[in-house]
Short mmCIF file of C-alpha atoms and ligand atoms in Angstrom, two decimals:
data_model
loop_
_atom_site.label_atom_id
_atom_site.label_comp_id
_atom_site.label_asym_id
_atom_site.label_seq_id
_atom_site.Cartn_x
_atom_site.Cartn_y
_atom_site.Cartn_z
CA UNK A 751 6.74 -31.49 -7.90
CA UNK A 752 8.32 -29.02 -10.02
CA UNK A 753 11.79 -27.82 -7.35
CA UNK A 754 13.45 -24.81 -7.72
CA UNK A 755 16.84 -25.98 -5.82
CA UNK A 756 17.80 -28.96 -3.90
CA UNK A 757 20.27 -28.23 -0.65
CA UNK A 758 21.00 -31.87 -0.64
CA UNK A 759 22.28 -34.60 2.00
CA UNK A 760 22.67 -32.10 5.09
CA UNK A 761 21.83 -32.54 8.56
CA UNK A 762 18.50 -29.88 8.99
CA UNK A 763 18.93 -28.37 12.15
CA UNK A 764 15.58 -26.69 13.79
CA UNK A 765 14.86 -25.41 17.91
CA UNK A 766 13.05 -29.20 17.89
CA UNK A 767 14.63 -31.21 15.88
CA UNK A 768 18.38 -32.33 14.13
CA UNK A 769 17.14 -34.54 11.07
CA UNK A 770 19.18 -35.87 7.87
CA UNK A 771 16.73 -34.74 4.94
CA UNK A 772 17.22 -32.53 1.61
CA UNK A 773 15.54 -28.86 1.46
CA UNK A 774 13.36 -28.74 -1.56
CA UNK A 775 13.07 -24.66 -2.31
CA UNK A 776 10.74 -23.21 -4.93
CA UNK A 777 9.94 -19.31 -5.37
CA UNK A 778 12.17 -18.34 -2.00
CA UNK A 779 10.24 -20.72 0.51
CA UNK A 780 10.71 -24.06 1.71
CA UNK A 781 8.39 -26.41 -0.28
CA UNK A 782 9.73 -29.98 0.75
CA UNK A 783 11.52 -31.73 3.25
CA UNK A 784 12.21 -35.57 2.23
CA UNK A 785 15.17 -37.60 1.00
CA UNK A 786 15.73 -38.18 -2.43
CA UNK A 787 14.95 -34.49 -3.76
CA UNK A 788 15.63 -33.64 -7.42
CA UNK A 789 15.58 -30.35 -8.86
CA UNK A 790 16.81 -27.94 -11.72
CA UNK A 791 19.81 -26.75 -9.47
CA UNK A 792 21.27 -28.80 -6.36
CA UNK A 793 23.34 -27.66 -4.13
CA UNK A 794 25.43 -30.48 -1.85
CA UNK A 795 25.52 -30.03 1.80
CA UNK A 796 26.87 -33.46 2.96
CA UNK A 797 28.80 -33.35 5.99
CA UNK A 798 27.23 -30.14 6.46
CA UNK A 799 24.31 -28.53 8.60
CA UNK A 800 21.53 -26.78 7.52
CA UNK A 801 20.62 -24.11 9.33
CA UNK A 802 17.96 -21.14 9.63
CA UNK A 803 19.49 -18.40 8.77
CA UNK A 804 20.55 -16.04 11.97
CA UNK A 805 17.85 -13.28 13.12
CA UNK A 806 19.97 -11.04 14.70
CA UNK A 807 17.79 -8.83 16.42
CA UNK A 808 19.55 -5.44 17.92
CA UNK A 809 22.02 -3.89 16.01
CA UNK A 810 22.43 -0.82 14.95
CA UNK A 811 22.80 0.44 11.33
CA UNK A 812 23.37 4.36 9.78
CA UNK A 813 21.94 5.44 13.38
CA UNK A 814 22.51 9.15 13.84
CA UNK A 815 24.22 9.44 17.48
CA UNK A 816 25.99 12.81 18.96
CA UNK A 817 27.25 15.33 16.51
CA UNK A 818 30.50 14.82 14.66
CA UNK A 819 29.99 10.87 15.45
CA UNK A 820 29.38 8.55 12.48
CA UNK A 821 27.91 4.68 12.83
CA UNK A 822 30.49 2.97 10.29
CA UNK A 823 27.87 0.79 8.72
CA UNK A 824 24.64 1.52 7.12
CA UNK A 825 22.15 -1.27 5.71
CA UNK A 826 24.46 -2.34 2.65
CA UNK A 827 27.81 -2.91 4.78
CA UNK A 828 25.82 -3.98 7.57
CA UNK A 829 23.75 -6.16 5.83
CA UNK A 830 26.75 -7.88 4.10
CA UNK A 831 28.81 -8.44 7.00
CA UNK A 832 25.72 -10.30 8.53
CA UNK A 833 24.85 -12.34 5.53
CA UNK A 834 28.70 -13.48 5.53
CA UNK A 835 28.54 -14.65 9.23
CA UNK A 836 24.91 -16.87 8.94
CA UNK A 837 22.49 -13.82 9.06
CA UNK A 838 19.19 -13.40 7.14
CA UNK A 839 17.28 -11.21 9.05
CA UNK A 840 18.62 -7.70 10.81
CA UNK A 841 15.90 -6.29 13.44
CA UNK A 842 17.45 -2.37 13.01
CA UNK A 843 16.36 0.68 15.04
CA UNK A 844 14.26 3.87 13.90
CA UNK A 845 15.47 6.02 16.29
CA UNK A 846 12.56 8.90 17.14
CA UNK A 847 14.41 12.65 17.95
CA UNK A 848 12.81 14.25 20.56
CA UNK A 849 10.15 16.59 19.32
CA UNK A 850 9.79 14.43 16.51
CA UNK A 851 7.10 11.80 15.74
CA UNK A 852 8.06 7.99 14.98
CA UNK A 853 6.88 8.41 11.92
CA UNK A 854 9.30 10.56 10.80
CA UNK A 855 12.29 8.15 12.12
CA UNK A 856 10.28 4.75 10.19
CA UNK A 857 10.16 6.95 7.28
CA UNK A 858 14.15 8.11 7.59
CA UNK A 859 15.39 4.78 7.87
CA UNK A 860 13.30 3.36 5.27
CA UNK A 861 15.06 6.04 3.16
CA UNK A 862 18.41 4.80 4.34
CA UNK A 863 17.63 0.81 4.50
CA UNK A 864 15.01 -0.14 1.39
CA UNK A 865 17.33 0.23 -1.74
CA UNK A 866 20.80 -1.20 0.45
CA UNK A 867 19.79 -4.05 2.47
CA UNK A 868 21.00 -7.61 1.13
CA UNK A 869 19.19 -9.32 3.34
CA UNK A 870 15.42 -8.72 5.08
CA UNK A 871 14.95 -6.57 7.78
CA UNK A 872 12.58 -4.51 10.20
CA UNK A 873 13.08 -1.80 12.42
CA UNK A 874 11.92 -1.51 16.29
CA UNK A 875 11.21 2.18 17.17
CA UNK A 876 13.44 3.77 19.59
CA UNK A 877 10.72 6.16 21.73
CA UNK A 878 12.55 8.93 22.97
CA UNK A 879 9.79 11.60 23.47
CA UNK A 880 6.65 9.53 24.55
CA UNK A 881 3.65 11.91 24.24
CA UNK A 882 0.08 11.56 24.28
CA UNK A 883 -0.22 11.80 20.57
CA UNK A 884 3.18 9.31 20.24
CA UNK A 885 1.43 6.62 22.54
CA UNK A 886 -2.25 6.81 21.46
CA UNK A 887 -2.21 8.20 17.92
CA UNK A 888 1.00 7.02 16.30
CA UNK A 889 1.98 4.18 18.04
CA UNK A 890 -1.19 2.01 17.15
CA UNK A 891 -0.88 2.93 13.40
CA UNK A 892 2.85 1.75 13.22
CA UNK A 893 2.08 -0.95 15.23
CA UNK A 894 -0.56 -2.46 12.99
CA UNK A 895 1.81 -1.27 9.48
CA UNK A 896 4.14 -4.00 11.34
CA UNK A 897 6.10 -1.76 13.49
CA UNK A 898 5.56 -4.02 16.23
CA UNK A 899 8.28 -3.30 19.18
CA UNK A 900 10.00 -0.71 20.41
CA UNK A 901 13.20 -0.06 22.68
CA UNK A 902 13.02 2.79 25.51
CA UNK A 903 16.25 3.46 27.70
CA UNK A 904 16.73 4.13 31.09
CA UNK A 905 19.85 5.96 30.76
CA UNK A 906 21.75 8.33 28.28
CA UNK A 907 20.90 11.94 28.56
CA UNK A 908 18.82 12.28 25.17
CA UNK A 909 17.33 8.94 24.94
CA UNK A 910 16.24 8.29 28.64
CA UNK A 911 12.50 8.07 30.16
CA UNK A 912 11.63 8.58 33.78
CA UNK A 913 9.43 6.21 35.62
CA UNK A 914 6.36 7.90 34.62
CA UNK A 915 7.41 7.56 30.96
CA UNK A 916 7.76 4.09 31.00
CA UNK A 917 4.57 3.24 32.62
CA UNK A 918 3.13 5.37 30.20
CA UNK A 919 4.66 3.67 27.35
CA UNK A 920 4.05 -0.28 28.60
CA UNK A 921 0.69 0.64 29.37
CA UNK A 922 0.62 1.71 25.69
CA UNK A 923 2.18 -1.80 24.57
CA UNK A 924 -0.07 -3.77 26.25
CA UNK A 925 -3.49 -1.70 24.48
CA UNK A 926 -1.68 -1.88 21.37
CA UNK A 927 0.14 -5.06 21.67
CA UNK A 928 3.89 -3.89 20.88
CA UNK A 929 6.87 -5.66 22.35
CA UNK A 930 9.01 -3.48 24.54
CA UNK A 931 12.57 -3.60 25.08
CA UNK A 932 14.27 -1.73 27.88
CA UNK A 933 18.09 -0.45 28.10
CA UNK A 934 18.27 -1.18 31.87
CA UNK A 935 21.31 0.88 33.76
CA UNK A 936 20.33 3.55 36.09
CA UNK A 937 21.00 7.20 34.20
CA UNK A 938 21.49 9.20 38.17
CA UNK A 939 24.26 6.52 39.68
CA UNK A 940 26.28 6.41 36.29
CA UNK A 941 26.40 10.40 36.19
CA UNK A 942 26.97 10.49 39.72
CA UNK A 943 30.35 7.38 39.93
CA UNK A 944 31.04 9.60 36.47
CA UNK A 945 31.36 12.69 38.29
CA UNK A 946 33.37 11.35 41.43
CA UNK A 947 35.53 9.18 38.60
CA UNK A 948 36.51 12.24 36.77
CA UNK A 949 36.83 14.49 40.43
CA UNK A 950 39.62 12.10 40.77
CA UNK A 951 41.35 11.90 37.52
CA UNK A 952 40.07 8.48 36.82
CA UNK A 953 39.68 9.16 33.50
CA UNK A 954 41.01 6.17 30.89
CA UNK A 955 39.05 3.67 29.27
CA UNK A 956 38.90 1.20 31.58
CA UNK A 957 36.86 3.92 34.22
CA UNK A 958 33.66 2.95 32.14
CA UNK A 959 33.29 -0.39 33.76
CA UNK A 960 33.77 1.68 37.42
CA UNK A 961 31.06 3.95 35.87
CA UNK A 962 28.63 1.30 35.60
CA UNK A 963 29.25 -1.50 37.73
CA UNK A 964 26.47 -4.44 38.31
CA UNK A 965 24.63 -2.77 40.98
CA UNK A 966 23.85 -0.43 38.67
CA UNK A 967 22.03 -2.49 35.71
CA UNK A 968 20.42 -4.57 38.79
CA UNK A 969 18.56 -2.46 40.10
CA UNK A 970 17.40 -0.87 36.84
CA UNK A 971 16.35 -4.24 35.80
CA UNK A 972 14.48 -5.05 39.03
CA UNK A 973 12.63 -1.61 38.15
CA UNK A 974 11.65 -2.56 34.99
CA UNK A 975 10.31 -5.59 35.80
CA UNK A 976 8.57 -4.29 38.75
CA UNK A 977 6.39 -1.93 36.35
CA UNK A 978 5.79 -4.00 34.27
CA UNK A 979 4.45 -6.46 36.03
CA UNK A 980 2.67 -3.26 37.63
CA UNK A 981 1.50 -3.00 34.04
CA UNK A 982 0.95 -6.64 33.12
CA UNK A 983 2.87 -6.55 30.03
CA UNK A 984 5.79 -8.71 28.94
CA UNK A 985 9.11 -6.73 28.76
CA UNK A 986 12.22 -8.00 27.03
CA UNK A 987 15.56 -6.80 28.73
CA UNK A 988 18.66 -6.11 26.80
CA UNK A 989 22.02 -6.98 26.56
CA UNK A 990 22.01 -8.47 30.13
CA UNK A 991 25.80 -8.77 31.25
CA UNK A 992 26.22 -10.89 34.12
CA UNK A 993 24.88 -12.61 37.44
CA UNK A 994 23.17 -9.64 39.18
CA UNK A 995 20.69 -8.73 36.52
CA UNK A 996 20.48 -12.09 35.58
CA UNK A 997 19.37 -13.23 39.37
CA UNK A 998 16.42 -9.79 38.73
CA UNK A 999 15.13 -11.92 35.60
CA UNK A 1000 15.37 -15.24 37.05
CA UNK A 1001 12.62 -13.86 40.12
CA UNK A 1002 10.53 -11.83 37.33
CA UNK A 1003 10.53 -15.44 35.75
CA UNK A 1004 9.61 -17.21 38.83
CA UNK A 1005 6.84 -15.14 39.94
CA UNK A 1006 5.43 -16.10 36.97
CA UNK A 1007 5.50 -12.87 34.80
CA UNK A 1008 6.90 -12.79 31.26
CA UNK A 1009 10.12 -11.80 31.07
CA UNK A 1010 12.00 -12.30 28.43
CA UNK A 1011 16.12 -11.46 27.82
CA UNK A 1012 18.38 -10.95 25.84
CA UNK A 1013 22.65 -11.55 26.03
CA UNK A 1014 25.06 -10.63 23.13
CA UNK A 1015 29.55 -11.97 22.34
CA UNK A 1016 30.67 -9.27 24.43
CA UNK A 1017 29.37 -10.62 27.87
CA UNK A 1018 30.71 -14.10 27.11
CA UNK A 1019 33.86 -13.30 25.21
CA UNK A 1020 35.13 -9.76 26.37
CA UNK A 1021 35.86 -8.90 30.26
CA UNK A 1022 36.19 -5.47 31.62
CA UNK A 1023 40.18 -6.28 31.37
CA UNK A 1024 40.03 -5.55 28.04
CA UNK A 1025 38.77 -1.89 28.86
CA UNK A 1026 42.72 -1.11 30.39
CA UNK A 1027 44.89 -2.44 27.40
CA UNK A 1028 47.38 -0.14 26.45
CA UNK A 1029 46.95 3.06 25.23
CA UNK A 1030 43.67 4.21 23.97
CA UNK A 1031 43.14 0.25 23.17
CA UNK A 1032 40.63 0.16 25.83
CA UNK A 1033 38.49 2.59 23.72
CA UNK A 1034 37.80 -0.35 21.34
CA UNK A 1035 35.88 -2.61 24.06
CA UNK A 1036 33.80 0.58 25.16
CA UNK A 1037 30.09 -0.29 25.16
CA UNK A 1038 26.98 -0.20 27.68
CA UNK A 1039 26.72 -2.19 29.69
CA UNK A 1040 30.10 -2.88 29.69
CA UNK A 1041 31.83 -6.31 29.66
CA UNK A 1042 32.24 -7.58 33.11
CA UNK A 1043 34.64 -10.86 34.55
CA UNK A 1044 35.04 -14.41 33.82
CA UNK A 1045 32.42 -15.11 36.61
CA UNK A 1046 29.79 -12.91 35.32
CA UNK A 1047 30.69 -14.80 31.96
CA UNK A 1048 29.88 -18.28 33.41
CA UNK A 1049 26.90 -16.59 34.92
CA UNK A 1050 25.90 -15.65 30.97
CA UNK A 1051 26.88 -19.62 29.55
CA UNK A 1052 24.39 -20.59 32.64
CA UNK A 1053 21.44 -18.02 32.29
CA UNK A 1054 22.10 -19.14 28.50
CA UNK A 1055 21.60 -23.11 29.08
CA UNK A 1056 18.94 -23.08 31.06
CA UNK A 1057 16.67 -20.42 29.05
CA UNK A 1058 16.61 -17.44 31.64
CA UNK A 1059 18.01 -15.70 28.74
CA UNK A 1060 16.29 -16.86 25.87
CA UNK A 1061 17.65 -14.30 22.72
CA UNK A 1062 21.35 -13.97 21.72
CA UNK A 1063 21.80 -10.45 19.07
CA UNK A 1064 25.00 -8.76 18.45
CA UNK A 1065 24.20 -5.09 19.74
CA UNK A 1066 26.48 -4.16 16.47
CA UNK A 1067 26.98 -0.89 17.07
CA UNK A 1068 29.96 0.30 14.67
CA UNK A 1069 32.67 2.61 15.06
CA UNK A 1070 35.63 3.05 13.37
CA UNK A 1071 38.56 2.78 15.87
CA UNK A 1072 41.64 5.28 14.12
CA UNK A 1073 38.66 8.18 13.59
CA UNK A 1074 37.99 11.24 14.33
CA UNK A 1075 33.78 10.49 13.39
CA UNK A 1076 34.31 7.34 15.86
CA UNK A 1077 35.82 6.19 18.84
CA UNK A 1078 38.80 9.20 18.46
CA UNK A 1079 35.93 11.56 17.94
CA UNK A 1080 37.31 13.34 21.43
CA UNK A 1081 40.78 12.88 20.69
CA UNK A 1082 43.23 9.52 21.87
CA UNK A 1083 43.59 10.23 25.48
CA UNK A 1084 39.47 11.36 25.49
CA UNK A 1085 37.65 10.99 29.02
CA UNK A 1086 35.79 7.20 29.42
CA UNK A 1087 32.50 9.05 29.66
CA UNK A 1088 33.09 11.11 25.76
CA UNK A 1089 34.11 7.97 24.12
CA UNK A 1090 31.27 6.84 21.64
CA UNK A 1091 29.33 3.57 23.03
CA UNK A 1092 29.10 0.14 21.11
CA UNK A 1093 31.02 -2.60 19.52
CA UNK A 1094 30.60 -4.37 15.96
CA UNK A 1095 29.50 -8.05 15.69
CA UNK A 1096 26.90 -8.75 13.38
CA UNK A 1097 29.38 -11.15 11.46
CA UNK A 1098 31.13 -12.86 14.31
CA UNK A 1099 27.71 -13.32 16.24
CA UNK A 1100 26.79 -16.81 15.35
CA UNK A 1101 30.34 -18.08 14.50
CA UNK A 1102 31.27 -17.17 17.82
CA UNK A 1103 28.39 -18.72 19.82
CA UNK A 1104 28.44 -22.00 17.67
CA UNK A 1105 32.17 -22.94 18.19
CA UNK A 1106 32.24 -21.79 22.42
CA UNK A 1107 28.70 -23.15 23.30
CA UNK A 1108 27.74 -25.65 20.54
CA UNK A 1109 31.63 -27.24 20.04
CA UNK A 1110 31.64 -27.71 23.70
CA UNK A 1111 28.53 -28.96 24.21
CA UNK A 1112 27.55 -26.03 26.60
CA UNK A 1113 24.29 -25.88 24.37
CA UNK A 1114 22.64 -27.76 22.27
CA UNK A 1115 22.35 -27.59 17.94
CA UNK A 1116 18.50 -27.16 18.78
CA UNK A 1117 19.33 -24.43 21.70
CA UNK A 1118 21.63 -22.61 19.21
CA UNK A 1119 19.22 -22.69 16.76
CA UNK A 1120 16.94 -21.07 19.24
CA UNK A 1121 18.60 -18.37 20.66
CA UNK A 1122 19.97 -17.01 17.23
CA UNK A 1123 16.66 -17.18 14.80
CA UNK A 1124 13.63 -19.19 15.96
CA UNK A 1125 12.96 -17.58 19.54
CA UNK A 1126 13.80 -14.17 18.17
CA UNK A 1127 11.11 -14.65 15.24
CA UNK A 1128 8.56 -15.47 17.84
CA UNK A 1129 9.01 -12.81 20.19
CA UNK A 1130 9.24 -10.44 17.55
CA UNK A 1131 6.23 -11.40 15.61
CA UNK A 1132 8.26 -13.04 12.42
CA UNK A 1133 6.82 -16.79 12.44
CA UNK A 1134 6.36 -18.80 10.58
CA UNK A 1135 7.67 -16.95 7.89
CA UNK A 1136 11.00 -16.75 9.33
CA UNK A 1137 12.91 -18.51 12.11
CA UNK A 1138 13.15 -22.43 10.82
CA UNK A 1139 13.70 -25.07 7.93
CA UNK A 1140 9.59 -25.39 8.10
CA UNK A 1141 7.51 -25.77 4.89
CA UNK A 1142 6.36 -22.54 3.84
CA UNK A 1143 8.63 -20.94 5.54
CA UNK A 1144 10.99 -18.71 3.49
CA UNK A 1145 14.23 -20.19 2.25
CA UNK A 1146 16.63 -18.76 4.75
CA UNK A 1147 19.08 -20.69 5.89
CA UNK A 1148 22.76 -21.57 6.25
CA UNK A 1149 25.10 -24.13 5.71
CA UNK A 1150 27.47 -24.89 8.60
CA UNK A 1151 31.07 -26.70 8.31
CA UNK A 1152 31.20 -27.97 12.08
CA UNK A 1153 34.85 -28.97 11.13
CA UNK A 1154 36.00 -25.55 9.92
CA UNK A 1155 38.62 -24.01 11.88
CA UNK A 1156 39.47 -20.70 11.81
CA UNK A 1157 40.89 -17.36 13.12
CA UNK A 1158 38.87 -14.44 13.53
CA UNK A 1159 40.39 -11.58 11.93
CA UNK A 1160 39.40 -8.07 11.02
CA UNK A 1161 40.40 -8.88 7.14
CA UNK A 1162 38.31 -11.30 6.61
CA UNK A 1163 35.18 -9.42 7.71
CA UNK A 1164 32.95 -7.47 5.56
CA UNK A 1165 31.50 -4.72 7.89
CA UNK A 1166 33.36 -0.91 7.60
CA UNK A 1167 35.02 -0.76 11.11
CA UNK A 1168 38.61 -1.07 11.27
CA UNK A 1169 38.75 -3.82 13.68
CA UNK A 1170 36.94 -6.62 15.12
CA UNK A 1171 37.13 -7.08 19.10
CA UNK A 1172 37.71 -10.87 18.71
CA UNK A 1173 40.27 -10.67 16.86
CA UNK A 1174 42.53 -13.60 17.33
CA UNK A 1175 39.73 -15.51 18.83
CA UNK A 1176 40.11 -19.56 17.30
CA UNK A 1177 36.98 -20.78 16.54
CA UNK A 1178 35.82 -24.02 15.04
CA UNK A 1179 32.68 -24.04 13.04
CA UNK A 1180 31.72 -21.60 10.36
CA UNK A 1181 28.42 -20.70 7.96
CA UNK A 1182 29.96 -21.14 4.58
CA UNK A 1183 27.14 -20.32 2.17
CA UNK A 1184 23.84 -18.10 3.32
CA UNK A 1185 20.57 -18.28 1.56
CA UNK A 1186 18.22 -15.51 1.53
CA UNK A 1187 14.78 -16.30 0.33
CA UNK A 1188 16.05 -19.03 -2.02
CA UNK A 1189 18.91 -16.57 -3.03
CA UNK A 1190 22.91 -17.42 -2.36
CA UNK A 1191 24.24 -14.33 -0.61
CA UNK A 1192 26.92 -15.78 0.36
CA UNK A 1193 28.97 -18.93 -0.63
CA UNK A 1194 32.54 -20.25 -0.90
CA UNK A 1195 34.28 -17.09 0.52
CA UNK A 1196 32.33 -14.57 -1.84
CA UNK A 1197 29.64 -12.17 -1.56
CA UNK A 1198 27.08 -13.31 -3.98
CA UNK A 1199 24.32 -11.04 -2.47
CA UNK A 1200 23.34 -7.68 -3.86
CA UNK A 1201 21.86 -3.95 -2.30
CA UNK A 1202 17.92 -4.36 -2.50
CA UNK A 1203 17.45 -7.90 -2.39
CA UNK A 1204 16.51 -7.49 1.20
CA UNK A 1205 12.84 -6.84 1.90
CA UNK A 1206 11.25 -4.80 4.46
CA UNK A 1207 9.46 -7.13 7.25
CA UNK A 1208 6.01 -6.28 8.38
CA UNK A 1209 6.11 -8.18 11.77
CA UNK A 1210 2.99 -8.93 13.47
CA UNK A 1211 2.37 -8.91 17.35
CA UNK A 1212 2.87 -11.97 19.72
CA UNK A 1213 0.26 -11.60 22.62
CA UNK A 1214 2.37 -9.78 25.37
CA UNK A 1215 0.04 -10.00 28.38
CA UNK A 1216 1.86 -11.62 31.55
CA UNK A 1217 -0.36 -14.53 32.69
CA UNK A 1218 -1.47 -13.15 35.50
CA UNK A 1219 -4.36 -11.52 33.47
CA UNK A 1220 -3.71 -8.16 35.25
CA UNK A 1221 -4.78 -10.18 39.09
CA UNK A 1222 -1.93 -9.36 40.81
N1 DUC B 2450 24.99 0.39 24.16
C1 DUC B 2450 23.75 0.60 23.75
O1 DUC B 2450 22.86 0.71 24.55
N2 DUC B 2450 23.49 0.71 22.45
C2 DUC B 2450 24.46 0.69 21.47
C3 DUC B 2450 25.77 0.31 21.92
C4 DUC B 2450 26.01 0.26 23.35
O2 DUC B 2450 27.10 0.09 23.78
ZN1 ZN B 2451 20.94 -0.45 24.76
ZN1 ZN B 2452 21.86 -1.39 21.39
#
């Protein structure tokens, strides 16, 4: 067999398996999986692992949010930083303005992703305005174009849906078979704490974790699950932060409906202490829901382990710290509730799950694996193509030093935010060269990988009936 490149002598990592083999790669995909591999180029990965590449799949890239407020990374910054921490496949957003139609967000970001993006990448809809025509005209045509999820929120005042809405939008998942994501915090007690917060002058950074304490993403999440189960669809819940909402999934799980969830660094790495460092510091760690204690963290590792949460993304959602188009956009000493929402960590994502849960044998290679590219590309309709070392499958993957120690540090990252929240954080274990589709992106320190190599994904639906078969 004529082979394209030989990764050589690694240890292939899948969700099933950890096997010594080489990769054989020809034309971007995976053609061979054997020892003793030749080819015209080799590349040696002893003492390495070899890795799928990282699906990360929420972040958020060249979003427009409030006016005056600028996401620091598009698709070619974003992109890089990803392909430079392990990452082969970004699952973006196409955010829909109200009064619009989806179609006109797909076709926006399309404009702002298909001649930047490094690596491959899709884009779930955001539904903000869920008409008739939306649901039963629109939606069906993205869906089967490979626009095959979307996220709807239950808070923020020009993104949220009322109850109504969001029956009206699962119901259209399950006739159309879309995946649904829900932003579960309830909009009317965050206004309300916000309002009593600011009555008494409780006003700094570290007043957004008071804002939206546990209760509050609980009982949203308990909601969500209740319709859809009303509905029988599957849901997908995200960025779950701690015990409460995790205990919500746990009984969706056990009454046998099909709920699936997702965690991201900040609820195992960041605590709501971080929200009252000094200054306007706080301001850095600001992001929804917001990072909670060390128990809720252990709660996370747990939920984690034992597959209650089954999908680990980064939520990137960059913004320059010392500017006024990010998190100064209201000034230094701005109210909790005017600070722009979100954190960066598309690079640090994997890096920083691999050395705290792999390194100390919280979870498993194969459960790493999982939660950062094969699960993901099955729930979001990606396999086989993507998601494991599997013949056929493209050629994304990474190679791991498990020995590598290092220091996270804003410098070394390649996203356009002017910090990192781990900073400092010591971590041992690090992707040092990323293939995309056959392609080194990333190797030895350098970016290799250049705007427009990256390839729009159509994704295809997964089946997202609950088994009840609509009984209950
Ligand atoms: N919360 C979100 O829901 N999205 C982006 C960032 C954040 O903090
Ligand atoms: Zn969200
Ligand atoms: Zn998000």
């Amino acid at each position: 067999m004529d082979i394209d490149l030989v990764v050589k002598g690694g240890t292939v990592v899948t969700a099933a398996d950890v096997t010594r083999c080489d990769v054989g790669i020809s034309g971007g995909r995976i053609v061979a999986l054997a020892d003793g591999l030749t080819g015209k180029t080799q590349v040696d990965a002893t003492g390495l692992l070899v890795l799928p590449g990282g699906i990360d799949a929420h972040c958020h890239l060249a979003q427009q949010v409030e006016p005056g407020v600028e996401m620091a990374d598009g698709f070619e910054s974003g992109t890089r930083s990803a392909a430079c921490g392990g990452t082969t496949t970004v699952i973006s957003f196409a955010a829909q303005q109200r009064g619009a139609t989806l179609r006109e967000a797909v076709e926006e970001y399309h404009r702002k992703a298909d001649d930047s993006a490094l690596i491959d990448y899709g884009f779930h809809m955001i539904i903000t305005d869920p008409t008739p025509a939306v649901l039963h005209e629109e939606l069906p045509r993205l869906v089967s174009e490979g626009y095959t999820s979307f996220k709807i929120y239950m808070t923020y005042e020009d993104l949220k849906l009322d109850d109504r809405q969001i029956i009206e939008c699962l119901a259209a998942a399950r006739a159309t078979g879309a995946r649904t994501m829900i932003h579960a915090e309830n909009s009317d007690c965050i206004s309300w704490l916000t309002e009593v917060l600011e009555a008494a002058g409780q006003t700094a950074p570290r007043y957004h974790a008071s804002s939206r304490p546990p209760l509050v993403e609980r009982e949203a999440t308990h909601r969500a699950i209740s319709l859809a189960e009303l509905i029988d669809v599957s849901v997908l819940i995200v960025h779950v932060s701690g015990a409460e909402a995790i205990e919500q999934i746990r009984w969706g799980q056990a009454r046998g409906l099909d709920i699936h969830a997702e965690t991201c660094p900040q609820y195992l790495f960041l605590t709501a202490d971080d929200l009252d460092r000094d200054g306007f510091e706080g301001a850095k760690y600001v992001c929804s829901p917001p990072p909670r204690d060390a128990a809720n963290q252990e709660a996370v590792w747990t939920a984690l382990r034992t597959g209650v949460l089954d999908v680990f993304s980064s939520d990137h959602a960059p913004f320059r710290f010392n500017d006024p188009a990010g998190k100064m956009a209201n000034g230094v000493d701005a109210d909790f509730a005017d600070i722009p929402n979100g954190i960066p960590g598309l690079e640090t994502r994997m890096a920083l799950l691999f050395s705290a849960g792999v390194m100390t044998g919280r979870i498993s290679l194969s459960q790493f694996v999982a939660l950062t590219s094969t699960t993901p590309a099955e729930i979001y309709g990606l396999r086989p193509r993507k998601g494991s070392i599997a013949i056929g499958g493209d050629a994304d993957i990474g190679l791991w030093d498990p020995e590598a120690k290092w220091t996270v540090s804003n410098d070394l990252l390649h996203h356009a935010v002017d910090y990192t929240p781990y900073e400092g954080q010591q971590l041992q274990g690090r992707c040092v060269t990323t293939f995309s589709r056959g392609v080194a992106v990333w190797d030895d320190g350098k970016v290799l990988g250049a705007p427009g190599h990256g390839q729009f994904l159509r994704r295809s639906t997964t089946g997202n009936m609950i088994p009840t078969g609509g009984t209950r």
